[in-house]
Tab-separated table of C-alpha atoms in Angstrom:
chain	number	residue	atom	x	y	z
A	1	PRO	CA	124.168	99.323	84.965
A	2	LYS	CA	127.772	100.419	85.396
A	3	ALA	CA	126.980	102.459	88.523
A	4	LEU	CA	125.565	99.364	90.193
A	5	ARG	CA	128.441	97.132	89.117
A	6	ASP	CA	130.999	99.637	90.398
A	7	ALA	CA	129.187	99.969	93.727
A	8	LEU	CA	129.009	96.208	94.228
A	9	LYS	CA	132.773	95.966	93.711
A	10	LYS	CA	133.237	98.366	96.646
A	11	LEU	CA	131.066	96.463	99.129
A	12	ALA	CA	133.016	95.761	102.292
A	13	THR	CA	134.295	92.214	102.769
A	14	ASP	CA	133.918	90.304	106.032
A	15	SER	CA	137.559	90.939	106.922
A	16	GLU	CA	137.262	94.676	106.175
A	17	ILE	CA	134.125	94.907	108.304
A	18	ARG	CA	135.863	93.107	111.168
A	19	GLU	CA	138.793	95.524	110.941
A	20	VAL	CA	136.504	98.563	111.160
A	21	GLU	CA	134.516	96.977	113.995
A	22	GLN	CA	137.686	96.294	115.982
A	23	LEU	CA	138.661	99.963	115.693
A	24	VAL	CA	135.169	101.064	116.715
A	25	GLN	CA	135.092	98.692	119.676
A	26	ALA	CA	138.529	99.823	120.843
A	27	ALA	CA	137.387	103.447	120.728
A	28	LEU	CA	134.198	102.602	122.643
A	29	GLU	CA	136.089	100.773	125.371
A	30	ASN	CA	138.438	103.734	125.851
A	31	ILE	CA	135.626	106.226	126.380
A	32	GLN	CA	135.494	107.668	129.874
A	33	SER	CA	131.933	108.106	131.032
A	34	ASP	CA	131.047	111.665	132.032
A	35	ASP	CA	128.399	111.767	134.759
A	36	VAL	CA	128.083	115.538	134.599
A	37	ALA	CA	124.748	116.559	133.106
A	38	LEU	CA	125.187	118.550	129.925
A	39	GLU	CA	122.508	121.198	129.980
A	40	ILE	CA	121.322	123.091	126.922
A	41	PRO	CA	121.283	126.841	127.691
A	42	ASP	CA	117.909	128.509	128.060
A	43	GLY	CA	116.360	131.566	129.639
A	44	GLU	CA	116.789	135.274	128.990
A	45	ASN	CA	120.340	135.021	127.685
A	46	ILE	CA	119.228	133.362	124.464
A	47	ASP	CA	119.354	135.660	121.434
A	48	VAL	CA	115.757	135.447	120.232
A	49	ALA	CA	116.711	137.061	116.917
A	50	TRP	CA	118.668	133.932	115.974
A	51	THR	CA	115.827	132.059	114.256
A	52	GLU	CA	117.412	129.233	112.331
A	53	GLY	CA	115.931	126.258	114.187
A	54	VAL	CA	118.790	125.892	116.677
A	55	GLU	CA	118.213	128.929	118.902
A	56	GLU	CA	118.783	127.050	122.161
A	57	LEU	CA	122.184	125.861	120.908
A	58	ALA	CA	123.465	129.256	119.752
A	59	GLN	CA	125.674	129.842	122.779
A	60	LEU	CA	127.389	126.456	122.798
A	61	THR	CA	131.100	126.406	122.014
A	62	GLU	CA	132.642	123.757	119.780
A	63	ASP	CA	134.016	121.965	122.838
A	64	GLU	CA	130.562	121.919	124.414
A	65	ILE	CA	129.003	120.524	121.247
A	66	TRP	CA	131.593	117.736	121.108
A	67	ALA	CA	130.757	116.987	124.752
A	68	HIS	CA	127.036	116.852	123.973
A	69	LEU	CA	127.827	114.320	121.244
A	70	GLY	CA	129.935	112.268	123.657
A	71	LEU	CA	133.037	112.921	121.573
A	72	LYS	CA	134.914	115.450	123.700
A	73	GLU	CA	138.129	113.387	123.808
A	74	GLY	CA	138.821	112.739	120.135
A	75	LYS	CA	136.740	115.627	118.740
A	76	LYS	CA	136.206	113.646	115.567
A	77	ILE	CA	133.028	112.400	113.957
A	78	PRO	CA	133.061	108.594	114.259
A	79	LEU	CA	133.514	106.588	111.044
A	80	PHE	CA	134.555	109.759	109.182
A	81	GLN	CA	137.727	110.094	107.147
A	82	GLU	CA	140.581	111.815	108.960
A	83	PHE	CA	141.893	113.473	105.794
A	84	THR	CA	140.539	114.571	102.431
A	85	ASP	CA	141.902	115.370	98.978
A	86	PRO	CA	141.317	119.117	98.399
A	87	ASP	CA	141.552	118.612	94.625
A	88	ALA	CA	139.159	115.624	94.566
A	89	THR	CA	141.449	113.673	92.240
A	90	ILE	CA	141.513	110.370	94.144
A	91	GLU	CA	138.947	107.657	94.858
A	92	PRO	CA	138.977	107.451	98.669
A	93	TRP	CA	137.380	103.992	98.703
A	94	SER	CA	140.027	102.422	96.470
A	95	GLU	CA	143.235	100.868	97.810
A	96	GLU	CA	145.255	103.556	96.035
A	97	GLY	CA	143.057	106.332	97.413
A	98	GLU	CA	143.214	104.972	100.932
A	99	ALA	CA	147.016	104.752	100.714
A	100	TRP	CA	147.157	108.356	99.421
A	101	LEU	CA	145.094	109.603	102.371
A	102	ASN	CA	147.366	107.741	104.799
A	103	ASP	CA	150.531	109.208	103.266
A	104	PRO	CA	151.681	112.370	105.131
A	105	THR	CA	153.774	113.483	102.126
A	106	THR	CA	150.717	114.076	99.902
A	107	THR	CA	148.672	117.268	99.632
A	108	ARG	CA	145.987	115.811	101.887
A	109	GLU	CA	144.192	118.134	104.293
A	110	PRO	CA	142.516	117.368	107.633
A	111	LEU	CA	138.761	116.809	107.352
A	112	GLN	CA	137.396	119.066	110.064
A	113	ALA	CA	133.854	119.892	111.075
A	114	ARG	CA	132.931	123.562	111.451
A	115	TRP	CA	130.816	124.911	114.298
A	116	HIS	CA	127.649	125.298	112.223
A	117	GLN	CA	127.985	121.741	110.898
A	118	LEU	CA	128.438	120.302	114.382
A	119	VAL	CA	125.446	122.183	115.743
A	120	GLY	CA	123.400	120.954	112.766
A	121	ILE	CA	124.360	117.339	113.495
A	122	LEU	CA	123.516	117.774	117.180
A	123	ARG	CA	120.130	119.290	116.372
A	124	MET	CA	119.284	116.488	113.944
A	125	LEU	CA	120.137	113.906	116.599
A	126	GLN	CA	117.911	115.695	119.117
A	127	ARG	CA	115.046	115.700	116.628
A	128	ALA	CA	115.648	112.038	115.783
A	129	PHE	CA	115.437	111.020	119.443
A	130	ASP	CA	112.157	112.957	119.695
A	131	GLY	CA	110.816	111.316	116.524
A	132	GLN	CA	110.514	114.698	114.797
A	133	PRO	CA	111.436	115.607	111.186
A	134	VAL	CA	114.092	118.096	110.073
A	135	LEU	CA	114.050	120.591	107.205
A	136	LEU	CA	117.694	121.427	106.475
A	137	MET	CA	117.710	124.707	104.537
A	138	ASP	CA	121.350	125.818	104.621
A	139	GLY	CA	122.469	127.580	101.465
A	140	VAL	CA	124.569	126.039	98.712
A	141	GLY	CA	128.125	125.337	99.859
A	142	ILE	CA	127.364	125.485	103.597
A	143	GLY	CA	127.734	121.731	104.047
A	144	LYS	CA	124.308	120.068	104.125
A	145	THR	CA	125.742	116.782	102.820
A	146	PHE	CA	128.481	116.828	105.472
A	147	GLN	CA	125.869	117.347	108.192
A	148	VAL	CA	123.602	114.576	106.940
A	149	LEU	CA	126.448	112.065	106.670
A	150	GLY	CA	127.706	113.153	110.101
A	151	PHE	CA	124.206	112.527	111.437
A	152	ILE	CA	124.174	109.041	109.859
A	153	ALA	CA	127.624	108.222	111.256
A	154	CYS	CA	126.679	109.438	114.739
A	155	LEU	CA	123.458	107.407	114.800
A	156	SER	CA	125.469	104.312	113.917
A	157	TRP	CA	128.002	105.195	116.619
A	158	PHE	CA	125.242	105.804	119.180
A	159	ARG	CA	123.857	102.348	118.463
A	160	ARG	CA	127.234	100.699	119.051
A	161	HIS	CA	127.784	102.820	122.179
A	162	PHE	CA	124.502	101.519	123.614
A	163	ASP	CA	125.545	97.937	122.835
A	164	THR	CA	128.792	98.433	124.769
A	165	HIS	CA	127.747	100.715	127.645
A	166	GLY	CA	123.987	100.200	127.940
A	167	LYS	CA	123.306	103.883	127.311
A	168	PHE	CA	123.792	106.548	124.668
A	169	PRO	CA	126.774	108.955	124.789
A	170	GLY	CA	127.065	112.541	125.985
A	171	ALA	CA	123.894	114.537	126.548
A	172	PHE	CA	121.836	111.597	125.291
A	173	ALA	CA	122.883	109.260	128.133
A	174	ASN	CA	119.557	109.462	129.978
A	175	LEU	CA	117.334	109.683	126.909
A	176	LYS	CA	115.215	107.007	125.271
A	177	TRP	CA	115.131	106.514	121.519
A	178	GLN	CA	111.755	107.967	120.497
A	179	GLY	CA	110.349	107.197	123.945
A	180	LYS	CA	111.097	103.480	123.775
A	181	GLU	CA	113.332	101.303	125.903
A	182	GLY	CA	116.366	99.746	124.279
A	183	ASN	CA	118.651	100.595	121.420
A	184	ILE	CA	118.271	102.456	118.133
A	185	PRO	CA	116.773	99.986	115.605
A	186	ASP	CA	119.084	98.153	113.221
A	187	LEU	CA	117.722	99.516	109.941
A	188	PRO	CA	119.311	100.923	106.759
A	189	PHE	CA	119.319	104.547	105.621
A	190	LEU	CA	117.527	105.640	102.445
A	191	ILE	CA	118.846	108.717	100.626
A	192	ILE	CA	116.779	110.018	97.700
A	193	CYS	CA	118.317	112.490	95.255
A	194	PRO	CA	117.769	113.704	91.678
A	195	VAL	CA	119.313	111.579	88.932
A	196	SER	CA	121.743	114.402	88.129
A	197	LEU	CA	123.114	114.331	91.703
A	198	HIS	CA	123.343	110.567	92.185
A	199	HIS	CA	127.015	110.276	91.222
A	200	GLN	CA	127.881	113.381	93.243
A	201	TRP	CA	126.237	111.882	96.314
A	202	GLN	CA	128.231	108.684	95.907
A	203	ARG	CA	131.444	110.690	95.622
A	204	GLU	CA	130.599	112.720	98.721
A	205	ILE	CA	129.783	109.618	100.765
A	206	GLU	CA	133.161	108.145	99.820
A	207	ARG	CA	134.889	111.450	100.534
A	208	PHE	CA	133.498	111.810	104.055
A	209	LEU	CA	132.942	108.256	105.352
A	210	GLN	CA	135.736	105.790	105.992
A	211	ARG	CA	136.206	102.990	103.507
A	212	SER	CA	134.343	99.817	104.594
A	213	SER	CA	132.429	101.698	107.313
A	214	PHE	CA	129.225	101.664	105.249
A	215	ASP	CA	128.042	100.010	102.052
A	216	ILE	CA	126.488	102.174	99.323
A	217	LEU	CA	123.691	100.401	97.442
A	218	PRO	CA	122.536	102.318	94.319
A	219	TYR	CA	118.800	102.138	93.654
A	220	ILE	CA	118.219	103.221	90.071
A	221	GLN	CA	116.270	102.437	86.869
A	222	LYS	CA	112.625	101.462	86.442
A	223	PHE	CA	110.590	99.177	88.693
A	224	ALA	CA	110.376	96.522	85.968
A	225	LYS	CA	114.178	96.215	85.948
A	226	ARG	CA	114.471	96.167	89.737
A	227	ARG	CA	112.068	93.401	90.733
A	228	GLU	CA	114.874	91.295	92.200
A	229	TRP	CA	116.990	94.148	93.592
A	230	TRP	CA	116.137	93.393	97.223
A	231	THR	CA	116.991	89.711	96.955
A	232	ARG	CA	119.900	89.865	94.505
A	233	VAL	CA	121.590	93.228	95.161
A	234	LYS	CA	120.912	94.298	98.741
A	235	SER	CA	121.504	90.761	99.972
A	236	GLN	CA	125.118	90.986	98.775
A	237	SER	CA	125.960	93.510	101.500
A	238	ARG	CA	127.697	91.927	104.488
A	239	GLN	CA	127.226	95.018	106.636
A	240	GLN	CA	124.673	95.255	109.419
A	241	PRO	CA	121.576	97.127	108.184
A	242	HIS	CA	122.450	100.352	110.056
A	243	ARG	CA	125.703	100.399	108.070
A	244	GLN	CA	123.897	100.272	104.723
A	245	ILE	CA	123.039	103.365	102.689
A	246	ILE	CA	120.506	102.849	99.907
A	247	LEU	CA	121.184	105.670	97.442
A	248	ALA	CA	118.075	106.053	95.296
A	249	THR	CA	117.149	108.388	92.462
A	250	ASP	CA	113.882	110.279	92.788
A	251	THR	CA	112.669	108.794	89.499
A	252	ALA	CA	113.256	105.248	90.772
A	253	VAL	CA	111.272	105.983	93.930
A	254	GLN	CA	108.479	107.640	91.936
A	255	ASP	CA	108.306	104.595	89.680
A	256	ASP	CA	108.038	102.343	92.720
A	257	GLY	CA	105.175	104.538	93.900
A	258	SER	CA	103.333	104.026	90.625
A	259	ALA	CA	103.602	100.266	91.198
A	260	VAL	CA	101.930	100.310	94.622
A	261	PHE	CA	99.726	103.420	94.928
A	262	LEU	CA	96.538	104.580	93.239
A	263	ASP	CA	95.696	108.104	92.067
A	264	LEU	CA	97.723	111.140	93.085
A	265	ILE	CA	97.119	112.987	96.344
A	266	HIS	CA	95.070	116.164	95.868
A	267	SER	CA	94.711	117.598	99.377
A	268	VAL	CA	96.696	118.071	102.599
A	269	ASP	CA	94.410	115.587	104.383
A	270	ASP	CA	94.889	112.857	101.763
A	271	GLU	CA	96.993	109.749	102.352
A	272	ALA	CA	98.870	107.674	99.797
A	273	LYS	CA	96.260	105.084	98.780
A	274	CYS	CA	97.447	101.512	98.313
A	275	ALA	CA	96.636	99.797	95.012
A	276	PRO	CA	95.109	96.274	95.001
A	277	VAL	CA	98.553	94.922	94.033
A	278	TYR	CA	100.272	96.620	96.991
A	279	GLU	CA	100.864	93.444	99.004
A	280	ARG	CA	102.359	91.708	95.982
A	281	ASN	CA	104.525	94.560	94.698
A	282	ALA	CA	105.559	96.391	97.886
A	283	PRO	CA	108.326	93.931	98.942
A	284	LYS	CA	109.963	94.602	95.564
A	285	THR	CA	109.951	98.367	96.163
A	286	VAL	CA	111.239	100.865	98.729
A	287	PHE	CA	107.738	100.878	100.239
A	288	GLY	CA	107.965	97.310	101.507
A	289	HIS	CA	110.871	97.969	103.872
A	290	GLU	CA	111.714	100.086	106.925
A	291	TYR	CA	114.468	102.679	107.361
A	292	LEU	CA	116.302	104.274	110.248
A	293	GLY	CA	116.579	107.526	108.329
A	294	LEU	CA	114.936	108.873	105.170
A	295	ILE	CA	116.972	111.702	103.627
A	296	ILE	CA	115.443	113.667	100.744
A	297	ASP	CA	117.696	115.941	98.701
A	298	GLU	CA	116.099	118.769	96.683
A	299	ALA	CA	112.974	118.221	98.790
A	300	HIS	CA	111.278	121.296	97.315
A	301	LYS	CA	110.467	119.122	94.281
A	302	ALA	CA	107.707	117.632	96.475
A	303	ARG	CA	106.123	120.987	97.338
A	304	LYS	CA	103.187	120.237	95.032
A	305	PHE	CA	100.789	117.269	94.949
A	306	ASN	CA	102.858	115.339	92.404
A	307	LYS	CA	104.195	111.776	92.161
A	308	PHE	CA	107.277	112.634	94.188
A	309	HIS	CA	105.146	114.101	96.979
A	310	GLN	CA	102.991	110.980	97.037
A	311	ALA	CA	106.052	108.728	97.161
A	312	ILE	CA	107.603	110.617	100.094
A	313	LEU	CA	104.308	110.631	101.979
A	314	GLY	CA	104.126	106.869	101.466
A	315	LEU	CA	107.668	106.431	102.774
A	316	HIS	CA	107.043	108.499	105.888
A	317	ARG	CA	105.371	105.615	107.704
A	318	GLN	CA	108.323	103.348	106.850
A	319	SER	CA	110.960	105.667	108.343
A	320	ALA	CA	111.985	106.361	111.938
A	321	MET	CA	113.340	109.793	110.990
A	322	ILE	CA	113.023	112.182	108.032
A	323	VAL	CA	115.519	114.837	106.931
A	324	ALA	CA	114.465	117.036	104.017
A	325	MET	CA	117.248	119.031	102.349
A	326	SER	CA	116.711	122.126	100.246
A	327	ALA	CA	118.649	125.305	99.570
A	328	THR	CA	115.504	126.707	97.919
A	329	PRO	CA	112.504	125.362	99.891
A	330	VAL	CA	110.042	127.771	98.219
A	331	MET	CA	110.276	128.629	94.545
A	332	THR	CA	106.792	129.652	93.401
A	333	GLN	CA	105.151	133.061	93.335
A	334	LEU	CA	104.862	134.994	96.601
A	335	GLN	CA	101.189	134.275	97.225
A	336	ALA	CA	101.748	130.515	96.902
A	337	SER	CA	104.843	130.275	99.080
A	338	PRO	CA	103.080	129.570	102.414
A	339	GLN	CA	101.086	126.793	100.727
A	340	ASP	CA	104.325	125.280	99.458
A	341	LEU	CA	105.804	125.217	102.950
A	342	TRP	CA	102.576	123.822	104.396
A	343	ILE	CA	102.526	120.994	101.847
A	344	MET	CA	106.200	120.229	102.476
A	345	GLY	CA	105.543	120.091	106.215
A	346	ARG	CA	102.623	117.747	105.623
A	347	MET	CA	104.874	115.569	103.465
A	348	MET	CA	107.364	115.353	106.344
A	349	GLY	CA	104.682	114.051	108.693
A	350	ILE	CA	103.752	117.123	110.751
A	351	SER	CA	100.258	116.040	111.801
A	352	GLU	CA	99.043	119.584	112.565
A	353	LEU	CA	99.360	120.380	108.860
A	354	ARG	CA	96.783	117.756	107.823
A	355	ASP	CA	93.917	120.143	108.663
A	356	LYS	CA	92.353	120.988	105.290
A	357	GLU	CA	90.053	123.660	106.746
A	358	LYS	CA	93.004	125.615	108.148
A	359	PHE	CA	94.902	125.208	104.884
A	360	ASP	CA	91.928	126.494	102.858
A	361	GLU	CA	91.411	129.416	105.253
A	362	MET	CA	95.073	130.394	104.947
A	363	SER	CA	94.781	130.262	101.156
A	364	ARG	CA	91.691	132.491	101.220
A	365	GLU	CA	93.393	135.039	103.479
A	366	LEU	CA	96.382	135.141	101.161
A	367	SER	CA	94.105	135.675	98.171
A	368	ARG	CA	92.300	138.537	99.936
A	369	ALA	CA	95.617	140.146	100.866
A	370	GLN	CA	96.831	139.790	97.292
A	371	ALA	CA	93.673	141.444	95.971
A	372	LYS	CA	94.253	144.481	98.213
A	373	ASP	CA	97.836	145.005	96.993
């Protein structure tokens, strides 16, 4: 496919990777360690009406957020572009596009993170270190993609920081990754999006992330046409795994699921059931590999017990961290909305939501309330 051929042409070469790594290492060596504990505000001063999942961070200033991230000196997301094309007319990962962005006489504009995007990145990192999922529900145009890519870039940066300094930066200096000693694992990221958004995602990745900082590996088409993808396509990337982004369509992932799982899930306490051919087929699918982060765009498509839901549930055990993105997390009729959210939470691995008795009781109470209206 053309999309795959074009992506392979943009894979970073050894020399390009070395150049990026030299810049990263230089930045890491220039960091001045801050021994002052960075405390997250709590207590009576918190505005309890601010219920968007980041209540304890509401009073942080931008400077304080940068400090929490360990980036108070440069105040720039690592591995992000410094400038952007406001008209989106260039290809940032081409030589011409890179030259355009480096030319001060063009109409380029600084690529700057806003407060709400920074606090979103910080919260996702906190959840990742705790091994907890994230449901990112910002509205359209608020910058969910920016936040997710900032999260990916920061995780990669945190890993390199640990390699150099033996600890994580900023407020994470004394924390352990998901309760374990050592560094963040060297694993790729898997982003799943609808077919209609695949090209847009690729454009956004190239817009926000520096050229040669990551490799984008499109994962498209049917399982039958992808049997050798892992050995013939992914193997062409020269990047370390945590600098690889597998950009998959939801249909490709669903098709992989059909190749390794049995019947659909029908209840909140069900698990994705492996088919007899699982051991043979799994290494040829997304289900036979592990990921540092699983990012699901338009996650509300898995709010019912369908093939997409089953696929995501199967991927949960392969992923260190899950971020579900949706501007419209609930779309069905009012009486079904709580069930939708419950099922989505179950899909994201919240163990408390596996209790079928509680789910059925909630459904009955909703039905009784509906009958009284």
